[in-house]
């Protein structure tokens, strides 16, 4: 098993490398994000241990870059920052697990073993359908590189459609995704939001990506007309 350690603290990197090599792992070390990105793209690794705060290229940016390139190598993110925000940022960037510094080496080793057992699992950070892209973490949407402003409800509706491209989703299912179970509003409200969404993501671009499936609901056509 080959592991890439991207860590700018040479003492931490050297200590972890020694420990992992004693366990039988092959370990490469990069001391900044730029070198880490190059090594991750030029070599096949079974796992990447990635510090969040790096010179050259930040850990979260490196993680996003790999996921956008459809590299699903398991990533364990390390950070010295305090609070829940760094963990949220790391996971939203596409990391598989998160460990705060200072950490126990035994805990680090256990997390590594768990991720290696899980293996590579495709989890797109940015959803794509044709030239339509949606980033759940930053709440941004683009059509052909052009940013599109959506309301939170429109964004949630589009995300739901993009997570099941080509699949006809019923109004009931869409309602359940957009409102809690206590909501008892008319299902026609879905039609209202679909019309508004079409005006944002389709009509200005001459597309028809949201297709009405009579008697069922709606589906997202990746080609979009």
XYZ file of N, CA and C in Angstrom:
675
model
N 0.838 -1.196 0.000
C 0.000 0.000 0.000
C 0.877 1.253 0.000
N 0.622 2.165 -0.932
C 1.412 3.396 -1.026
C 0.583 4.582 -0.560
N 1.164 5.373 0.331
C 0.487 6.526 0.929
C 1.265 7.794 0.604
N 0.534 8.850 0.270
C 1.147 10.165 0.082
C 0.828 11.022 1.292
N 1.871 11.564 1.925
C 1.722 12.461 3.073
C 2.077 13.867 2.606
N 1.082 14.781 2.644
C 1.315 16.169 2.256
C 1.234 17.006 3.526
N 2.395 17.404 4.039
C 2.488 18.057 5.346
C 3.704 18.978 5.349
N 3.491 20.267 5.676
C 4.602 21.216 5.628
C 5.467 21.208 6.877
N 5.000 20.581 7.955
C 5.821 20.452 9.162
C 6.722 19.225 8.981
N 8.000 19.482 8.750
C 8.917 18.390 8.442
C 9.018 17.372 9.568
N 8.928 17.832 10.817
C 9.037 16.913 11.957
C 7.832 15.974 12.025
N 6.646 16.536 11.824
C 5.425 15.709 11.822
C 5.474 14.729 10.660
N 5.831 15.236 9.474
C 5.877 14.380 8.289
C 6.867 13.228 8.478
N 8.038 13.542 9.028
C 9.066 12.512 9.217
C 8.632 11.473 10.244
N 7.988 11.932 11.330
C 7.547 11.010 12.377
C 6.456 10.072 11.857
N 5.489 10.630 11.130
C 4.412 9.802 10.588
C 4.965 8.837 9.541
N 5.881 9.319 8.718
C 6.485 8.458 7.692
C 7.191 7.267 8.341
N 7.971 7.533 9.391
C 8.668 6.431 10.076
C 7.681 5.425 10.646
N 6.642 5.948 11.276
C 5.670 5.059 11.886
C 4.940 4.203 10.864
N 4.515 4.807 9.754
C 3.783 4.069 8.726
C 4.684 3.063 8.006
N 5.928 3.443 7.787
C 6.848 2.502 7.141
C 7.123 1.306 8.045
N 7.125 1.536 9.365
C 7.293 0.426 10.299
C 6.103 -0.529 10.247
N 4.943 -0.008 9.806
C 3.743 -0.839 9.672
C 3.689 -1.539 8.319
N 4.677 -1.244 7.456
C 4.734 -1.917 6.163
C 4.217 -1.107 4.992
N 3.855 0.165 5.224
C 3.373 1.014 4.139
C 4.549 1.699 3.438
N 4.394 1.954 2.149
C 5.342 2.780 1.408
C 4.820 4.211 1.470
N 5.662 5.149 1.881
C 5.198 6.520 2.125
C 6.049 7.528 1.357
N 5.381 8.375 0.575
C 6.026 9.513 -0.068
C 5.576 10.770 0.658
N 6.457 11.769 0.725
C 6.155 13.008 1.441
C 6.302 14.205 0.518
N 5.332 15.108 0.573
C 5.411 16.402 -0.093
C 5.275 17.469 0.978
N 6.106 18.504 0.912
C 6.125 19.518 1.966
C 5.318 20.765 1.619
N 4.695 20.791 0.454
C 3.801 21.901 0.132
C 2.703 21.402 -0.808
N 1.659 22.214 -0.954
C 0.507 21.778 -1.730
C 0.787 21.606 -3.206
N 1.653 22.451 -3.743
C 1.967 22.368 -5.170
C 2.650 21.043 -5.512
N 3.657 20.681 -4.709
C 4.326 19.398 -4.928
C 3.372 18.235 -4.653
N 2.528 18.399 -3.638
C 1.571 17.357 -3.312
C 0.604 17.099 -4.457
N 0.145 18.181 -5.087
C -0.774 18.036 -6.219
C -0.081 17.336 -7.381
N 1.158 17.730 -7.663
C 1.907 17.095 -8.747
C 2.113 15.605 -8.480
N 2.523 15.267 -7.259
C 2.771 13.862 -6.931
C 1.493 13.048 -6.994
N 0.366 13.623 -6.528
C -0.908 12.904 -6.519
C -1.423 12.640 -7.924
N -1.110 13.540 -8.842
C -1.601 13.371 -10.216
C -0.658 12.520 -11.066
N 0.607 12.446 -10.669
C 1.587 11.697 -11.452
C 1.744 10.252 -10.985
N 1.257 9.962 -9.768
C 1.429 8.614 -9.209
C 0.103 8.081 -8.682
N 0.016 6.761 -8.605
C -1.177 6.120 -8.061
C -0.951 5.826 -6.581
N -1.806 6.388 -5.727
C -1.705 6.164 -4.283
C -2.971 5.472 -3.777
N -2.798 4.709 -2.713
C -3.948 4.057 -2.092
C -4.638 4.980 -1.093
N -3.905 6.004 -0.620
C -4.460 6.943 0.350
C -3.586 8.190 0.408
N -4.232 9.326 0.693
C -3.499 10.586 0.865
C -3.808 11.156 2.238
N -2.760 11.458 3.003
C -2.899 12.165 4.275
C -2.531 13.614 3.988
N -3.486 14.518 4.165
C -3.345 15.871 3.641
C -3.588 16.920 4.720
N -2.600 17.763 4.955
C -2.769 18.869 5.893
C -3.601 19.959 5.227
N -4.467 20.598 5.993
C -5.361 21.601 5.396
C -4.661 22.919 5.107
N -3.640 23.255 5.900
C -2.947 24.539 5.739
C -1.555 24.291 5.185
N -1.395 24.595 3.895
C -0.138 24.300 3.211
C 0.323 25.510 2.395
N 1.625 25.676 2.260
C 2.115 26.699 1.337
C 1.944 26.226 -0.107
N 1.828 27.167 -1.006
C 1.738 26.828 -2.423
C 0.319 26.578 -2.878
N -0.337 25.610 -2.268
C -1.718 25.249 -2.599
C -2.348 24.681 -1.352
N -3.419 25.290 -0.892
C -4.064 24.844 0.339
C -4.599 23.432 0.235
N -4.706 22.781 1.380
C -5.179 21.402 1.404
C -6.567 21.226 0.818
N -7.503 22.126 1.185
C -8.852 22.018 0.644
C -8.861 22.213 -0.866
N -8.056 23.174 -1.355
C -7.983 23.404 -2.800
C -7.399 22.198 -3.521
N -6.401 21.585 -2.922
C -5.807 20.392 -3.517
C -6.833 19.270 -3.575
N -7.570 19.119 -2.491
C -8.598 18.072 -2.423
C -9.665 18.293 -3.502
N -10.129 19.530 -3.616
C -11.141 19.840 -4.643
C -10.604 19.563 -6.045
N -9.350 19.936 -6.282
C -8.758 19.740 -7.604
C -8.721 18.261 -7.973
N -8.372 17.404 -7.014
C -8.328 15.973 -7.285
C -9.723 15.420 -7.550
N -10.691 15.845 -6.769
C -12.052 15.342 -6.970
C -12.633 15.806 -8.303
N -12.338 17.050 -8.667
C -12.835 17.541 -9.955
C -12.191 16.796 -11.117
N -10.983 16.289 -10.891
C -10.300 15.475 -11.900
C -10.722 14.008 -11.803
N -11.744 13.737 -10.984
C -12.292 12.392 -10.772
C -11.259 11.420 -10.192
N -10.422 11.951 -9.334
C -9.489 11.122 -8.571
C -10.145 10.860 -7.217
N -10.521 9.606 -6.982
C -11.275 9.257 -5.772
C -10.408 8.560 -4.730
N -9.089 8.791 -4.792
C -8.203 8.256 -3.759
C -8.681 8.726 -2.386
N -8.839 7.828 -1.408
C -9.267 8.246 -0.067
C -8.340 9.314 0.504
N -8.926 10.352 1.097
C -8.155 11.462 1.656
C -8.512 11.655 3.129
N -7.481 11.646 3.968
C -7.624 11.963 5.383
C -7.058 13.361 5.591
N -7.905 14.298 5.975
C -7.485 15.690 6.140
C -7.073 15.949 7.579
N -5.937 16.639 7.751
C -5.442 17.026 9.069
C -5.530 18.544 9.209
N -5.823 19.023 10.405
C -5.836 20.470 10.621
C -5.523 20.810 12.071
N -4.887 21.963 12.250
C -4.602 22.460 13.598
C -5.636 23.492 14.015
N -6.575 23.802 13.122
C -7.589 24.798 13.437
C -8.642 24.216 14.370
N -9.198 25.076 15.218
C -10.135 24.636 16.253
C -11.573 24.886 15.799
N -12.486 23.996 16.219
C -13.901 24.196 15.946
C -14.421 23.265 14.865
N -15.739 23.325 14.640
C -16.369 22.438 13.669
C -16.219 22.941 12.238
N -15.995 24.250 12.045
C -15.917 24.814 10.698
C -14.836 24.154 9.839
N -13.613 23.919 10.371
C -12.596 23.267 9.540
C -13.011 21.869 9.082
N -13.700 21.139 9.958
C -14.151 19.798 9.584
C -15.180 19.871 8.469
N -16.120 20.799 8.588
C -17.137 20.974 7.554
C -16.480 21.327 6.221
N -15.517 22.259 6.269
C -14.824 22.681 5.058
C -14.091 21.519 4.410
N -13.418 20.711 5.226
C -12.662 19.580 4.707
C -13.571 18.558 4.038
N -14.671 18.218 4.695
C -15.578 17.219 4.142
C -16.281 17.740 2.905
N -16.647 19.032 2.904
C -17.274 19.623 1.724
C -16.304 19.671 0.549
N -15.017 19.771 0.847
C -14.015 19.801 -0.227
C -13.816 18.428 -0.856
N -14.329 17.382 -0.195
C -14.221 16.038 -0.749
C -13.391 15.074 0.066
N -12.917 15.509 1.241
C -12.151 14.599 2.098
C -13.047 13.483 2.622
N -12.459 12.319 2.851
C -13.217 11.173 3.353
C -13.281 11.143 4.873
N -12.265 11.718 5.518
C -12.238 11.737 6.977
C -11.413 12.940 7.410
N -11.490 13.234 8.708
C -10.910 14.459 9.248
C -10.299 14.144 10.606
N -9.112 14.700 10.864
C -8.456 14.479 12.148
C -7.805 15.784 12.595
N -8.136 16.208 13.823
C -7.599 17.472 14.350
C -6.254 17.237 15.019
N -5.355 18.205 14.853
C -4.063 18.185 15.537
C -4.206 18.847 16.904
N -3.455 18.420 17.903
C -2.570 17.250 17.883
C -3.381 15.965 17.935
N -2.852 14.912 17.341
C -3.591 13.655 17.282
C -2.727 12.516 17.818
N -3.404 11.468 18.241
C -2.712 10.253 18.662
C -2.300 9.477 17.413
N -1.076 8.999 17.390
C -0.627 8.234 16.228
C -1.481 6.986 16.049
N -1.891 6.369 17.152
C -2.710 5.159 17.054
C -4.073 5.464 16.429
N -4.623 6.642 16.742
C -5.892 7.038 16.129
C -5.682 7.287 14.635
N -4.586 7.974 14.296
C -4.267 8.205 12.888
C -4.158 6.887 12.141
N -3.468 5.934 12.729
C -3.279 4.628 12.094
C -4.619 3.913 11.914
N -5.482 4.008 12.920
C -6.801 3.365 12.824
C -7.644 4.000 11.714
N -7.576 5.344 11.610
C -8.326 6.037 10.543
C -7.809 5.615 9.169
N -6.494 5.497 9.045
C -5.893 5.072 7.780
C -6.348 3.673 7.409
N -6.321 2.762 8.371
C -6.760 1.386 8.095
C -8.219 1.356 7.651
N -9.054 2.153 8.320
C -10.474 2.185 7.978
C -10.690 2.695 6.553
N -9.960 3.751 6.166
C -10.113 4.306 4.819
C -9.592 3.336 3.761
N -8.513 2.642 4.062
C -7.976 1.669 3.106
C -8.936 0.501 2.916
N -9.638 0.106 3.985
C -10.634 -0.960 3.840
C -11.785 -0.500 2.952
N -12.142 0.785 3.081
C -13.269 1.318 2.309
C -12.930 1.441 0.838
N -11.681 1.783 0.544
C -11.243 1.903 -0.846
C -11.779 3.147 -1.528
N -11.656 3.178 -2.842
C -12.084 4.331 -3.634
C -13.589 4.286 -3.844
N -14.250 5.376 -3.530
C -15.687 5.489 -3.727
C -15.966 6.829 -4.390
N -16.632 6.773 -5.549
C -16.877 8.000 -6.289
C -17.912 8.871 -5.579
N -17.507 10.105 -5.247
C -18.394 11.066 -4.586
C -18.114 12.437 -5.172
N -18.721 12.761 -6.310
C -18.412 14.040 -6.946
C -18.615 15.219 -6.004
N -17.626 16.088 -5.937
C -17.771 17.315 -5.159
C -18.633 18.300 -5.919
N -18.396 18.428 -7.222
C -19.197 19.299 -8.080
C -20.040 18.419 -8.991
N -21.346 18.601 -8.959
C -22.242 17.827 -9.809
C -22.223 18.408 -11.212
N -22.223 17.544 -12.220
C -22.179 17.986 -13.608
C -23.224 17.253 -14.428
N -23.875 18.000 -15.317
C -24.839 17.440 -16.259
C -24.711 18.247 -17.540
N -24.017 17.684 -18.530
C -23.705 18.460 -19.724
C -22.793 19.615 -19.333
N -23.178 20.833 -19.742
C -22.374 21.999 -19.363
C -22.927 22.694 -18.124
N -23.844 22.022 -17.428
C -24.421 22.553 -16.195
C -23.646 21.983 -15.010
N -23.166 22.865 -14.128
C -22.383 22.444 -12.974
C -22.950 23.052 -11.703
N -22.942 22.281 -10.628
C -23.474 22.736 -9.341
C -22.520 22.308 -8.236
N -22.115 23.267 -7.410
C -21.221 22.995 -6.281
C -22.031 23.071 -4.991
N -22.344 21.913 -4.369
C -23.154 21.922 -3.144
C -22.500 22.664 -1.987
N -21.160 22.664 -1.942
C -20.460 23.298 -0.820
C -20.531 24.818 -0.894
N -20.254 25.376 -2.071
C -20.238 26.835 -2.207
C -21.587 27.404 -2.634
N -22.540 26.515 -2.950
C -23.871 26.931 -3.429
C -23.756 27.797 -4.683
N -22.925 27.321 -5.620
C -22.757 28.017 -6.885
C -23.215 27.128 -8.036
N -23.743 27.762 -9.084
C -24.218 27.059 -10.270
C -23.670 27.784 -11.496
N -23.257 26.990 -12.507
C -22.770 27.573 -13.753
C -23.375 26.822 -14.932
N -23.647 27.547 -16.005
C -24.010 26.924 -17.280
C -22.954 27.366 -18.286
N -22.128 26.421 -18.741
C -21.075 26.757 -19.673
C -20.118 27.795 -19.142
N -19.861 27.791 -17.841
C -18.953 28.748 -17.227
C -19.596 30.041 -16.801
N -20.879 30.245 -17.158
C -21.594 31.460 -16.772
C -22.278 31.227 -15.422
N -21.964 32.024 -14.401
C -22.606 31.832 -13.094
C -24.085 32.152 -13.141
N -24.874 31.385 -12.389
C -26.327 31.557 -12.343
C -26.748 31.739 -10.891
N -27.499 32.780 -10.621
C -28.001 33.026 -9.270
C -29.328 32.305 -9.070
N -29.406 31.517 -8.007
C -30.634 30.788 -7.675
C -31.027 31.069 -6.236
N -32.319 31.002 -5.964
C -32.787 31.082 -4.589
C -32.437 29.762 -3.894
N -32.420 29.726 -2.571
C -32.121 28.460 -1.880
C -33.047 27.317 -2.298
N -34.326 27.595 -2.513
C -35.267 26.551 -2.910
C -34.981 26.067 -4.324
N -34.678 26.988 -5.227
C -34.339 26.610 -6.596
C -33.055 25.788 -6.613
N -32.093 26.190 -5.799
C -30.831 25.467 -5.720
C -31.072 24.039 -5.240
N -31.885 23.878 -4.196
C -32.164 22.546 -3.651
C -32.886 21.681 -4.678
N -33.792 22.280 -5.436
C -34.531 21.542 -6.462
C -33.586 21.085 -7.566
N -32.712 21.972 -8.027
C -31.763 21.607 -9.069
C -30.793 20.544 -8.578
N -30.337 20.664 -7.344
C -29.425 19.656 -6.799
C -30.083 18.288 -6.788
N -31.346 18.246 -6.407
C -32.082 16.986 -6.374
C -32.149 16.368 -7.773
N -32.450 17.178 -8.778
C -32.525 16.692 -10.158
C -31.163 16.244 -10.664
N -30.110 16.986 -10.306
C -28.775 16.664 -10.805
C -28.185 15.431 -10.148
N -28.673 15.075 -8.984
C -28.181 13.858 -8.332
C -28.800 12.601 -8.935
N -29.817 12.785 -9.779
C -30.447 11.649 -10.464
C -30.673 12.008 -11.932
N -29.611 12.320 -12.683
C -29.776 12.739 -14.071
C -30.429 11.653 -14.921
N -31.397 12.062 -15.745
C -32.074 11.119 -16.613
C -33.152 10.306 -15.937
N -33.347 10.502 -14.639
C -34.354 9.746 -13.880
C -35.578 10.633 -13.644
N -36.745 10.102 -13.937
C -37.981 10.852 -13.705
C -38.310 10.845 -12.215
N -38.371 12.027 -11.611
C -38.659 12.160 -10.186
C -40.079 12.693 -10.015
N -40.838 12.062 -9.156
C -42.225 12.463 -8.942
C -42.291 13.769 -8.168
N -43.426 14.459 -8.274
C -43.623 15.685 -7.511
C -43.573 15.401 -6.013
N -44.071 14.239 -5.615
C -44.062 13.868 -4.196
C -42.626 13.749 -3.697
N -41.784 13.074 -4.485
C -40.386 12.908 -4.070
C -39.680 14.262 -4.011
N -39.935 15.102 -4.991
C -39.301 16.415 -4.995
C -39.763 17.249 -3.805
N -41.046 17.150 -3.479
C -41.569 17.889 -2.329
C -40.898 17.417 -1.044
N -40.701 16.117 -0.922
C -40.065 15.573 0.276
C -38.620 16.036 0.401
N -37.966 16.294 -0.737
C -36.585 16.755 -0.713
C -36.480 18.234 -0.365
N -37.541 18.998 -0.658
C -37.490 20.444 -0.491
C -38.124 20.941 0.801
N -39.055 20.162 1.369
C -39.721 20.579 2.595
C -39.749 19.426 3.587
N -39.961 19.753 4.852
C -40.034 18.695 5.853
C -41.386 17.996 5.752
N -41.553 16.923 6.525
C -42.751 16.097 6.429
C -43.998 16.810 6.937
N -43.788 17.888 7.696
C -44.941 18.621 8.225
C -45.584 19.506 7.159
N -44.884 19.740 6.054
C -45.418 20.618 5.008
C -46.554 19.909 4.276
N -47.719 20.545 4.232
C -48.870 19.924 3.572
C -49.400 20.781 2.426
N -48.504 21.576 1.831
C -48.902 22.440 0.726
C -49.240 21.658 -0.529
N -49.890 22.343 -1.474
C -50.297 21.744 -2.744
C -49.056 21.360 -3.556
N -49.124 20.211 -4.236
C -48.008 19.766 -5.064
C -47.756 20.698 -6.248
N -48.738 21.531 -6.560
C -48.553 22.478 -7.664
C -47.422 23.463 -7.394
N -47.036 23.584 -6.121
C -45.935 24.481 -5.803
C -44.639 24.019 -6.481
N -44.538 22.704 -6.739
C -43.375 22.182 -7.453
C -43.347 22.737 -8.875
N -44.511 22.814 -9.523
C -44.581 23.361 -10.878
C -44.108 24.814 -10.900
N -44.492 25.560 -9.865
C -44.083 26.965 -9.776
C -42.562 27.079 -9.710
N -41.942 26.246 -8.875
C -40.491 26.294 -8.730
C -39.783 25.772 -9.978
N -40.374 24.789 -10.648
C -39.788 24.277 -11.882
C -39.799 25.358 -12.957
N -40.904 26.090 -13.082
C -40.972 27.170 -14.067
C -39.909 28.229 -13.784
N -39.779 28.585 -12.506
C -38.783 29.596 -12.133
C -37.364 29.098 -12.413
N -37.128 27.810 -12.167
C -35.799 27.243 -12.395
C -35.471 27.216 -13.883
N -36.458 26.873 -14.711
C -36.241 26.870 -16.153
C -35.854 28.260 -16.667
N -36.447 29.294 -16.077
C -36.142 30.657 -16.503
C -34.717 31.061 -16.156
N -34.136 30.362 -15.187
C -32.773 30.689 -14.766
C -31.720 29.855 -15.498
N -31.961 28.545 -15.622
C -30.895 27.675 -16.131
C -31.075 27.259 -17.586
N -32.282 27.417 -18.149
C -32.543 26.941 -19.507
C -32.804 28.057 -20.515
N -33.837 28.842 -20.258
C -34.291 29.811 -21.254
C -33.221 30.794 -21.711
N -32.411 31.373 -20.798
C -31.384 32.313 -21.265
C -30.317 31.666 -22.141
N -30.215 30.341 -22.098
C -29.171 29.623 -22.828
C -29.740 28.811 -24.000
N -31.033 28.981 -24.254
C -31.658 28.238 -25.341
C -31.698 26.743 -25.106
N -31.830 26.345 -23.867
C -31.845 24.926 -23.506
C -33.219 24.501 -22.993
N -33.388 23.189 -22.908
C -34.609 22.626 -22.333
C -34.226 21.381 -21.546
N -33.396 21.570 -20.537
C -32.843 20.424 -19.818
C -33.810 19.808 -18.812
N -34.762 20.606 -18.308
C -35.741 20.055 -17.362
C -36.959 19.605 -18.159
N -37.151 18.301 -18.210
C -38.199 17.699 -19.034
C -39.392 17.292 -18.164
N -40.590 17.643 -18.619
C -41.808 17.207 -17.936
C -42.156 15.793 -18.377
N -42.303 14.887 -17.442
C -42.700 13.508 -17.719
C -44.160 13.372 -17.296
N -45.043 13.353 -18.264
C -46.480 13.379 -17.970
C -46.903 12.217 -17.076
N -47.664 12.566 -16.053
C -48.157 11.559 -15.127
C -47.145 11.113 -14.097
N -45.927 11.639 -14.199
C -44.874 11.242 -13.247
C -44.306 12.459 -12.529
N -43.597 13.304 -13.274
C -42.961 14.465 -12.642
C -41.982 15.110 -13.591
N -40.706 15.144 -13.205
C -39.693 15.830 -14.010
C -38.389 15.052 -13.989
N -37.620 15.248 -15.054
C -36.267 14.672 -15.097
C -35.324 15.682 -15.720
N -34.050 15.524 -15.411
C -33.032 16.402 -15.967
C -32.370 15.698 -17.127
N -32.442 16.318 -18.313
C -31.822 15.778 -19.524
C -30.401 16.333 -19.612
N -29.367 15.491 -19.511
C -27.990 15.993 -19.548
C -27.664 16.758 -20.818
N -28.311 16.393 -21.936
C -28.052 17.087 -23.198
C -28.746 18.441 -23.184
N -29.977 18.469 -22.746
C -30.708 19.728 -22.585
C -31.073 20.404 -23.878
N -31.451 19.636 -24.862
C -31.896 20.229 -26.105
C -30.753 20.697 -26.956
